[in-house]
Amino acid sequence: MAANPHGHGHNYVVEVSLEGERDRVTGMVFDLKELKAILEREIVEPYDHRFLNYEVPPFDREVPTTENIALDIWRRLERRLSGGSAKLHAVRVYETPDLYVDYFGETKCFA
Amino acid sequence: MFRVTRRYEFAASHRLHAAELSEEENRRLYGKCNNPYGHGHNYVVEVSVRGPLEGSTGRAVDTAALDELVRREVVVPFDHKNLNREVAVFSGVVPTSENLGVEICRRLKRNWKQVFPGEWPKLERIRIGETARNIFEVGSDEIE
């Protein structure tokens, strides 16, 4: 079914986890307002209501499996989150409530 | 490395009653779960599998193959069954969700290589939701 030539859609749900120490002054690991803006700009804006195969690189070349989507989201976020003390820990992508993928980066194993 | 998790459901009944304990001790220990007539749950089972991307498919696991394995080894034998009476292992083992998790893990491991003969993917974890509030996890490495 996933190979239907006309494609098909999902209401994807993405969970992004960061890890780090609390800032001494703010008591926060990361400013969630800022995180929300980053997720909106880097993920939701390019992905939402798009035909992934035609409109969202690298899926013109790669199969848009949930694994590859998690990997692409990781890559898009990692470069935006690399500055501060908090680091990207995990990207979870739900294709449906019954199927989801976790990606923890290349070097890390599972926590 | 990726972790892919698939969620399955089945309904089954059970009674928690330890053979080595007295009636009174069982009642005290298990409470309502010791009801002699049993009771049921809509179990939710999450099966997590670990593996690298397979280059040509862009996937870490063939979910259709996983579905077929879980359906055959878990959903069909457990769904709408009385676990104590109809699933052989629970004639001698109390069908707690801890023991259910171990049994599900064993069944999947026993048949794993037949479905996934390569080095990857590997079974990582079984997670059983007995109710929305009682959730039990068992790692595949902890089970023989």
PDB file of C-alpha atoms in Angstrom:
ATOM      1  CA  MET A   1       0.000   0.000   0.000  1.00  0.00           C
ATOM      2  CA  ALA A   2       2.869   2.359   0.823  1.00  0.00           C
ATOM      3  CA  ALA A   3       4.050   1.982  -2.787  1.00  0.00           C
ATOM      4  CA  ASN A   4       0.845   3.371  -4.388  1.00  0.00           C
ATOM      5  CA  PRO A   5       2.139   5.434  -7.368  1.00  0.00           C
ATOM      6  CA  HIS A   6      -0.081   8.376  -6.387  1.00  0.00           C
ATOM      7  CA  GLY A   7       1.326   8.476  -2.845  1.00  0.00           C
ATOM      8  CA  HIS A   8      -0.574   8.696   0.431  1.00  0.00           C
ATOM      9  CA  GLY A   9      -0.544  10.906   3.494  1.00  0.00           C
ATOM     10  CA  HIS A  10       0.013  10.815   7.252  1.00  0.00           C
ATOM     11  CA  ASN A  11      -0.580  13.179  10.122  1.00  0.00           C
ATOM     12  CA  TYR A  12       2.988  12.955  11.350  1.00  0.00           C
ATOM     13  CA  VAL A  13       3.783  13.735  14.972  1.00  0.00           C
ATOM     14  CA  VAL A  14       7.359  14.679  15.839  1.00  0.00           C
ATOM     15  CA  GLU A  15       8.852  14.694  19.336  1.00  0.00           C
ATOM     16  CA  VAL A  16      12.187  16.429  19.806  1.00  0.00           C
ATOM     17  CA  SER A  17      14.204  15.824  22.994  1.00  0.00           C
ATOM     18  CA  LEU A  18      17.126  17.935  24.154  1.00  0.00           C
ATOM     19  CA  GLU A  19      19.493  17.215  27.002  1.00  0.00           C
ATOM     20  CA  GLY A  20      21.722  19.521  28.961  1.00  0.00           C
ATOM     21  CA  GLU A  21      22.347  21.315  32.237  1.00  0.00           C
ATOM     22  CA  ARG A  22      20.087  23.992  33.677  1.00  0.00           C
ATOM     23  CA  ASP A  23      21.207  27.539  33.046  1.00  0.00           C
ATOM     24  CA  ARG A  24      22.292  28.992  36.400  1.00  0.00           C
ATOM     25  CA  VAL A  25      20.181  32.147  35.968  1.00  0.00           C
ATOM     26  CA  THR A  26      17.117  30.996  34.062  1.00  0.00           C
ATOM     27  CA  GLY A  27      16.835  27.502  35.539  1.00  0.00           C
ATOM     28  CA  MET A  28      16.076  26.209  32.050  1.00  0.00           C
ATOM     29  CA  VAL A  29      17.918  23.699  29.882  1.00  0.00           C
ATOM     30  CA  PHE A  30      16.716  25.457  26.744  1.00  0.00           C
ATOM     31  CA  ASP A  31      14.309  28.295  26.028  1.00  0.00           C
ATOM     32  CA  LEU A  32      11.186  26.504  24.795  1.00  0.00           C
ATOM     33  CA  LYS A  33       9.936  29.609  22.984  1.00  0.00           C
ATOM     34  CA  GLU A  34      13.110  29.564  20.970  1.00  0.00           C
ATOM     35  CA  LEU A  35      12.816  25.807  20.396  1.00  0.00           C
ATOM     36  CA  LYS A  36       9.265  26.262  19.183  1.00  0.00           C
ATOM     37  CA  ALA A  37      10.384  28.927  16.692  1.00  0.00           C
ATOM     38  CA  ILE A  38      13.215  26.681  15.453  1.00  0.00           C
ATOM     39  CA  LEU A  39      10.887  23.701  14.995  1.00  0.00           C
ATOM     40  CA  GLU A  40       8.351  25.850  13.189  1.00  0.00           C
ATOM     41  CA  ARG A  41      10.942  27.328  10.841  1.00  0.00           C
ATOM     42  CA  GLU A  42      13.153  24.284  10.223  1.00  0.00           C
ATOM     43  CA  ILE A  43      10.601  21.449  10.214  1.00  0.00           C
ATOM     44  CA  VAL A  44       6.943  22.430  10.090  1.00  0.00           C
ATOM     45  CA  GLU A  45       7.330  25.163   7.463  1.00  0.00           C
ATOM     46  CA  PRO A  46       9.241  23.036   4.905  1.00  0.00           C
ATOM     47  CA  TYR A  47       7.300  19.779   5.595  1.00  0.00           C
ATOM     48  CA  ASP A  48       3.682  20.672   6.357  1.00  0.00           C
ATOM     49  CA  HIS A  49       1.151  19.958   3.585  1.00  0.00           C
ATOM     50  CA  ARG A  50       3.894  19.024   1.143  1.00  0.00           C
ATOM     51  CA  PHE A  51       4.301  16.084  -1.164  1.00  0.00           C
ATOM     52  CA  LEU A  52       7.556  14.907   0.404  1.00  0.00           C
ATOM     53  CA  ASN A  53       8.865  13.088  -2.709  1.00  0.00           C
ATOM     54  CA  TYR A  54       8.453  16.152  -4.947  1.00  0.00           C
ATOM     55  CA  GLU A  55       8.738  19.153  -2.683  1.00  0.00           C
ATOM     56  CA  VAL A  56      11.085  18.387   0.209  1.00  0.00           C
ATOM     57  CA  PRO A  57      14.712  17.539  -0.537  1.00  0.00           C
ATOM     58  CA  PRO A  58      16.379  15.076   0.068  1.00  0.00           C
ATOM     59  CA  PHE A  59      13.255  13.020  -0.668  1.00  0.00           C
ATOM     60  CA  ASP A  60      13.616  13.665  -4.378  1.00  0.00           C
ATOM     61  CA  ARG A  61      16.523  11.199  -4.071  1.00  0.00           C
ATOM     62  CA  GLU A  62      15.765   9.216  -0.905  1.00  0.00           C
ATOM     63  CA  VAL A  63      12.713   7.147  -0.017  1.00  0.00           C
ATOM     64  CA  PRO A  64      10.641   9.142   2.516  1.00  0.00           C
ATOM     65  CA  THR A  65      10.384   6.322   5.044  1.00  0.00           C
ATOM     66  CA  THR A  66       9.779   7.300   8.647  1.00  0.00           C
ATOM     67  CA  GLU A  67      13.411   6.354   9.371  1.00  0.00           C
ATOM     68  CA  ASN A  68      14.707   8.732   6.698  1.00  0.00           C
ATOM     69  CA  ILE A  69      12.366  11.497   7.882  1.00  0.00           C
ATOM     70  CA  ALA A  70      13.697  11.138  11.454  1.00  0.00           C
ATOM     71  CA  LEU A  71      17.252  11.297  10.102  1.00  0.00           C
ATOM     72  CA  ASP A  72      16.524  14.389   7.996  1.00  0.00           C
ATOM     73  CA  ILE A  73      14.837  16.158  10.917  1.00  0.00           C
ATOM     74  CA  TRP A  74      17.847  15.308  13.100  1.00  0.00           C
ATOM     75  CA  ARG A  75      20.202  16.847  10.514  1.00  0.00           C
ATOM     76  CA  ARG A  76      18.093  19.982  10.114  1.00  0.00           C
ATOM     77  CA  LEU A  77      17.927  20.521  13.876  1.00  0.00           C
ATOM     78  CA  GLU A  78      21.421  19.524  14.890  1.00  0.00           C
ATOM     79  CA  ARG A  79      23.038  22.445  13.094  1.00  0.00           C
ATOM     80  CA  ARG A  80      20.587  24.892  14.703  1.00  0.00           C
ATOM     81  CA  LEU A  81      21.043  23.516  18.200  1.00  0.00           C
ATOM     82  CA  SER A  82      24.780  22.991  18.296  1.00  0.00           C
ATOM     83  CA  GLY A  83      25.672  26.384  19.849  1.00  0.00           C
ATOM     84  CA  GLY A  84      24.505  26.263  23.482  1.00  0.00           C
ATOM     85  CA  SER A  85      24.962  23.794  26.306  1.00  0.00           C
ATOM     86  CA  ALA A  86      21.815  21.833  25.420  1.00  0.00           C
ATOM     87  CA  LYS A  87      22.201  19.195  22.761  1.00  0.00           C
ATOM     88  CA  LEU A  88      19.801  17.351  20.561  1.00  0.00           C
ATOM     89  CA  HIS A  89      19.123  13.998  22.239  1.00  0.00           C
ATOM     90  CA  ALA A  90      16.425  12.260  20.221  1.00  0.00           C
ATOM     91  CA  VAL A  91      14.007  12.706  17.368  1.00  0.00           C
ATOM     92  CA  ARG A  92      10.860  10.590  17.443  1.00  0.00           C
ATOM     93  CA  VAL A  93       8.560  10.521  14.432  1.00  0.00           C
ATOM     94  CA  TYR A  94       5.111   8.966  14.655  1.00  0.00           C
ATOM     95  CA  GLU A  95       3.805   7.916  11.268  1.00  0.00           C
ATOM     96  CA  THR A  96       0.653   6.675  12.995  1.00  0.00           C
ATOM     97  CA  PRO A  97      -0.037   6.127  16.727  1.00  0.00           C
ATOM     98  CA  ASP A  98       0.928   2.482  16.076  1.00  0.00           C
ATOM     99  CA  LEU A  99       4.273   3.030  14.351  1.00  0.00           C
ATOM    100  CA  TYR A 100       7.086   5.337  15.376  1.00  0.00           C
ATOM    101  CA  VAL A 101      10.833   5.685  14.908  1.00  0.00           C
ATOM    102  CA  ASP A 102      13.463   7.017  17.331  1.00  0.00           C
ATOM    103  CA  TYR A 103      16.786   8.362  16.111  1.00  0.00           C
ATOM    104  CA  PHE A 104      19.575   9.289  18.517  1.00  0.00           C
ATOM    105  CA  GLY A 105      22.285  10.381  16.085  1.00  0.00           C
ATOM    106  CA  GLU A 106      25.082   8.405  14.535  1.00  0.00           C
ATOM    107  CA  THR A 107      27.416   8.041  17.448  1.00  0.00           C
ATOM    108  CA  LYS A 108      25.033   7.439  20.284  1.00  0.00           C
ATOM    109  CA  CYS A 109      23.376   4.260  21.357  1.00  0.00           C
ATOM    110  CA  PHE A 110      20.143   4.172  23.270  1.00  0.00           C
ATOM    111  CA  ALA A 111      19.437   5.784  26.585  1.00  0.00           C
TER     112      ALA A 111
ATOM    113  CA  MET B   1      21.062   3.385  14.389  1.00  0.00           C
ATOM    114  CA  PHE B   2      17.272   3.533  14.585  1.00  0.00           C
ATOM    115  CA  ARG B   3      14.652   2.192  16.923  1.00  0.00           C
ATOM    116  CA  VAL B   4      11.346   1.355  15.272  1.00  0.00           C
ATOM    117  CA  THR B   5       8.365   0.696  17.512  1.00  0.00           C
ATOM    118  CA  ARG B   6       5.160  -0.967  16.491  1.00  0.00           C
ATOM    119  CA  ARG B   7       2.040  -1.086  18.653  1.00  0.00           C
ATOM    120  CA  TYR B   8      -0.357  -4.047  18.842  1.00  0.00           C
ATOM    121  CA  GLU B   9      -3.451  -4.795  20.884  1.00  0.00           C
ATOM    122  CA  PHE B  10      -5.213  -7.853  22.179  1.00  0.00           C
ATOM    123  CA  ALA B  11      -7.887  -8.518  24.792  1.00  0.00           C
ATOM    124  CA  ALA B  12      -7.451 -11.314  27.324  1.00  0.00           C
ATOM    125  CA  SER B  13      -8.541 -12.377  30.782  1.00  0.00           C
ATOM    126  CA  HIS B  14      -6.437 -13.618  33.673  1.00  0.00           C
ATOM    127  CA  ARG B  15      -6.424 -14.310  37.382  1.00  0.00           C
ATOM    128  CA  LEU B  16      -3.438 -13.552  39.588  1.00  0.00           C
ATOM    129  CA  HIS B  17      -3.055 -16.425  42.019  1.00  0.00           C
ATOM    130  CA  ALA B  18       0.256 -17.848  43.231  1.00  0.00           C
ATOM    131  CA  ALA B  19       0.091 -21.610  43.813  1.00  0.00           C
ATOM    132  CA  GLU B  20       2.561 -21.505  46.718  1.00  0.00           C
ATOM    133  CA  LEU B  21       0.466 -19.066  48.739  1.00  0.00           C
ATOM    134  CA  SER B  22      -2.730 -19.661  50.720  1.00  0.00           C
ATOM    135  CA  GLU B  23      -6.146 -18.378  49.597  1.00  0.00           C
ATOM    136  CA  GLU B  24      -5.942 -15.668  52.232  1.00  0.00           C
ATOM    137  CA  GLU B  25      -2.395 -14.636  51.286  1.00  0.00           C
ATOM    138  CA  ASN B  26      -3.370 -14.494  47.602  1.00  0.00           C
ATOM    139  CA  ARG B  27      -6.372 -12.296  48.389  1.00  0.00           C
ATOM    140  CA  ARG B  28      -4.212  -9.949  50.423  1.00  0.00           C
ATOM    141  CA  LEU B  29      -1.396  -9.826  47.851  1.00  0.00           C
ATOM    142  CA  TYR B  30      -3.328  -9.494  44.600  1.00  0.00           C
ATOM    143  CA  GLY B  31      -6.579  -7.899  45.850  1.00  0.00           C
ATOM    144  CA  LYS B  32      -9.187  -7.574  43.093  1.00  0.00           C
ATOM    145  CA  CYS B  33      -6.835  -9.280  40.636  1.00  0.00           C
ATOM    146  CA  ASN B  34      -7.325 -12.503  42.631  1.00  0.00           C
ATOM    147  CA  ASN B  35     -11.060 -12.678  41.842  1.00  0.00           C
ATOM    148  CA  PRO B  36     -11.687 -16.439  41.309  1.00  0.00           C
ATOM    149  CA  TYR B  37     -13.663 -15.690  38.130  1.00  0.00           C
ATOM    150  CA  GLY B  38     -10.819 -13.671  36.613  1.00  0.00           C
ATOM    151  CA  HIS B  39     -10.999 -10.288  34.886  1.00  0.00           C
ATOM    152  CA  GLY B  40      -9.858  -8.829  31.562  1.00  0.00           C
ATOM    153  CA  HIS B  41      -7.659  -6.179  30.001  1.00  0.00           C
ATOM    154  CA  ASN B  42      -7.259  -4.571  26.615  1.00  0.00           C
ATOM    155  CA  TYR B  43      -3.526  -5.116  26.474  1.00  0.00           C
ATOM    156  CA  VAL B  44      -1.372  -2.795  24.386  1.00  0.00           C
ATOM    157  CA  VAL B  45       1.957  -4.288  23.359  1.00  0.00           C
ATOM    158  CA  GLU B  46       4.750  -2.195  21.902  1.00  0.00           C
ATOM    159  CA  VAL B  47       7.524  -4.071  20.158  1.00  0.00           C
ATOM    160  CA  SER B  48      10.728  -2.036  19.658  1.00  0.00           C
ATOM    161  CA  VAL B  49      13.294  -3.145  17.128  1.00  0.00           C
ATOM    162  CA  ARG B  50      16.777  -1.714  16.622  1.00  0.00           C
ATOM    163  CA  GLY B  51      18.754  -1.550  13.412  1.00  0.00           C
ATOM    164  CA  PRO B  52      20.684   0.509  10.894  1.00  0.00           C
ATOM    165  CA  LEU B  53      19.089   1.828   7.722  1.00  0.00           C
ATOM    166  CA  GLU B  54      19.032  -0.689   4.956  1.00  0.00           C
ATOM    167  CA  GLY B  55      20.370   1.345   2.047  1.00  0.00           C
ATOM    168  CA  SER B  56      18.123   0.209  -0.784  1.00  0.00           C
ATOM    169  CA  THR B  57      14.823   0.390   1.121  1.00  0.00           C
ATOM    170  CA  GLY B  58      15.488   3.344   3.437  1.00  0.00           C
ATOM    171  CA  ARG B  59      14.050   1.255   6.275  1.00  0.00           C
ATOM    172  CA  ALA B  60      15.474  -0.309   9.414  1.00  0.00           C
ATOM    173  CA  VAL B  61      12.886  -3.083   9.632  1.00  0.00           C
ATOM    174  CA  ASP B  62      10.333  -4.693   7.349  1.00  0.00           C
ATOM    175  CA  THR B  63       7.236  -3.831   9.389  1.00  0.00           C
ATOM    176  CA  ALA B  64       5.015  -6.183   7.388  1.00  0.00           C
ATOM    177  CA  ALA B  65       7.305  -9.095   8.355  1.00  0.00           C
ATOM    178  CA  LEU B  66       7.296  -7.939  11.995  1.00  0.00           C
ATOM    179  CA  ASP B  67       3.492  -7.656  11.945  1.00  0.00           C
ATOM    180  CA  GLU B  68       3.169 -11.195  10.650  1.00  0.00           C
ATOM    181  CA  LEU B  69       5.523 -12.567  13.324  1.00  0.00           C
ATOM    182  CA  VAL B  70       3.748 -10.757  16.179  1.00  0.00           C
ATOM    183  CA  ARG B  71       0.343 -11.694  14.836  1.00  0.00           C
ATOM    184  CA  ARG B  72       1.254 -15.385  14.622  1.00  0.00           C
ATOM    185  CA  GLU B  73       3.192 -15.695  17.894  1.00  0.00           C
ATOM    186  CA  VAL B  74       1.338 -13.258  20.153  1.00  0.00           C
ATOM    187  CA  VAL B  75      -1.918 -11.738  18.933  1.00  0.00           C
ATOM    188  CA  VAL B  76      -3.561 -14.906  17.599  1.00  0.00           C
ATOM    189  CA  PRO B  77      -2.613 -17.163  20.559  1.00  0.00           C
ATOM    190  CA  PHE B  78      -3.481 -14.506  23.208  1.00  0.00           C
ATOM    191  CA  ASP B  79      -6.433 -12.542  21.828  1.00  0.00           C
ATOM    192  CA  HIS B  80      -9.751 -13.226  23.551  1.00  0.00           C
ATOM    193  CA  LYS B  81      -8.182 -16.003  25.588  1.00  0.00           C
ATOM    194  CA  ASN B  82      -8.160 -16.831  29.268  1.00  0.00           C
ATOM    195  CA  LEU B  83      -4.402 -16.678  29.788  1.00  0.00           C
ATOM    196  CA  ASN B  84      -4.385 -19.013  32.819  1.00  0.00           C
ATOM    197  CA  ARG B  85      -6.296 -21.765  31.055  1.00  0.00           C
ATOM    198  CA  GLU B  86      -5.602 -21.349  27.366  1.00  0.00           C
ATOM    199  CA  VAL B  87      -1.926 -20.334  27.157  1.00  0.00           C
ATOM    200  CA  ALA B  88       0.131 -23.313  28.299  1.00  0.00           C
ATOM    201  CA  VAL B  89       2.966 -21.470  30.058  1.00  0.00           C
ATOM    202  CA  PHE B  90       0.525 -19.725  32.415  1.00  0.00           C
ATOM    203  CA  SER B  91      -0.754 -22.986  33.853  1.00  0.00           C
ATOM    204  CA  GLY B  92       2.378 -22.895  36.023  1.00  0.00           C
ATOM    205  CA  VAL B  93       3.362 -19.205  35.979  1.00  0.00           C
ATOM    206  CA  VAL B  94       1.233 -16.348  37.320  1.00  0.00           C
ATOM    207  CA  PRO B  95       0.104 -14.285  34.292  1.00  0.00           C
ATOM    208  CA  THR B  96       1.254 -10.923  35.624  1.00  0.00           C
ATOM    209  CA  SER B  97       2.183  -8.374  32.969  1.00  0.00           C
ATOM    210  CA  GLU B  98       5.829  -8.881  33.964  1.00  0.00           C
ATOM    211  CA  ASN B  99       5.548 -12.579  33.122  1.00  0.00           C
ATOM    212  CA  LEU B 100       3.477 -11.799  30.030  1.00  0.00           C
ATOM    213  CA  GLY B 101       6.265  -9.504  28.806  1.00  0.00           C
ATOM    214  CA  VAL B 102       8.860 -12.230  29.342  1.00  0.00           C
ATOM    215  CA  GLU B 103       6.718 -14.774  27.506  1.00  0.00           C
ATOM    216  CA  ILE B 104       6.102 -12.433  24.548  1.00  0.00           C
ATOM    217  CA  CYS B 105       9.824 -11.663  24.389  1.00  0.00           C
ATOM    218  CA  ARG B 106      10.703 -15.378  24.424  1.00  0.00           C
ATOM    219  CA  ARG B 107       8.209 -16.189  21.674  1.00  0.00           C
ATOM    220  CA  LEU B 108       9.553 -13.434  19.429  1.00  0.00           C
ATOM    221  CA  LYS B 109      13.207 -14.313  20.099  1.00  0.00           C
ATOM    222  CA  ARG B 110      12.579 -18.007  19.441  1.00  0.00           C
ATOM    223  CA  ASN B 111      11.236 -17.227  15.960  1.00  0.00           C
ATOM    224  CA  TRP B 112      13.297 -14.126  15.198  1.00  0.00           C
ATOM    225  CA  LYS B 113      16.020 -15.627  12.993  1.00  0.00           C
ATOM    226  CA  GLN B 114      13.482 -17.397  10.871  1.00  0.00           C
ATOM    227  CA  VAL B 115      11.940 -14.018   9.944  1.00  0.00           C
ATOM    228  CA  PHE B 116      15.056 -11.799  10.197  1.00  0.00           C
ATOM    229  CA  PRO B 117      18.031 -14.062   9.382  1.00  0.00           C
ATOM    230  CA  GLY B 118      20.642 -11.264   9.137  1.00  0.00           C
ATOM    231  CA  GLU B 119      22.613  -9.506  11.884  1.00  0.00           C
ATOM    232  CA  TRP B 120      19.957  -6.750  11.973  1.00  0.00           C
ATOM    233  CA  PRO B 121      17.324  -5.814  12.983  1.00  0.00           C
ATOM    234  CA  LYS B 122      17.417  -6.929  16.622  1.00  0.00           C
ATOM    235  CA  LEU B 123      14.558  -7.148  19.070  1.00  0.00           C
ATOM    236  CA  GLU B 124      15.177  -4.480  21.699  1.00  0.00           C
ATOM    237  CA  ARG B 125      12.239  -4.132  24.062  1.00  0.00           C
ATOM    238  CA  ILE B 126       8.698  -5.223  24.847  1.00  0.00           C
ATOM    239  CA  ARG B 127       6.403  -2.744  26.561  1.00  0.00           C
ATOM    240  CA  ILE B 128       3.036  -3.861  27.866  1.00  0.00           C
ATOM    241  CA  GLY B 129       0.255  -1.489  28.823  1.00  0.00           C
ATOM    242  CA  GLU B 130      -2.121  -3.467  30.996  1.00  0.00           C
ATOM    243  CA  THR B 131      -4.116  -0.288  31.622  1.00  0.00           C
ATOM    244  CA  ALA B 132      -3.252   3.295  30.693  1.00  0.00           C
ATOM    245  CA  ARG B 133      -1.628   3.612  34.137  1.00  0.00           C
ATOM    246  CA  ASN B 134       0.182   0.287  34.517  1.00  0.00           C
ATOM    247  CA  ILE B 135       2.994  -0.158  32.043  1.00  0.00           C
ATOM    248  CA  PHE B 136       5.690  -2.853  32.097  1.00  0.00           C
ATOM    249  CA  GLU B 137       8.899  -2.991  30.088  1.00  0.00           C
ATOM    250  CA  VAL B 138      11.339  -5.798  29.486  1.00  0.00           C
ATOM    251  CA  GLY B 139      14.590  -5.567  27.517  1.00  0.00           C
ATOM    252  CA  SER B 140      15.308  -8.329  25.063  1.00  0.00           C
ATOM    253  CA  ASP B 141      18.898  -8.681  26.381  1.00  0.00           C
ATOM    254  CA  GLU B 142      17.543  -9.638  29.813  1.00  0.00           C
ATOM    255  CA  ILE B 143      15.658 -12.649  28.452  1.00  0.00           C
ATOM    256  CA  GLU B 144      17.165 -15.954  27.355  1.00  0.00           C
TER     257      GLU B 144
END
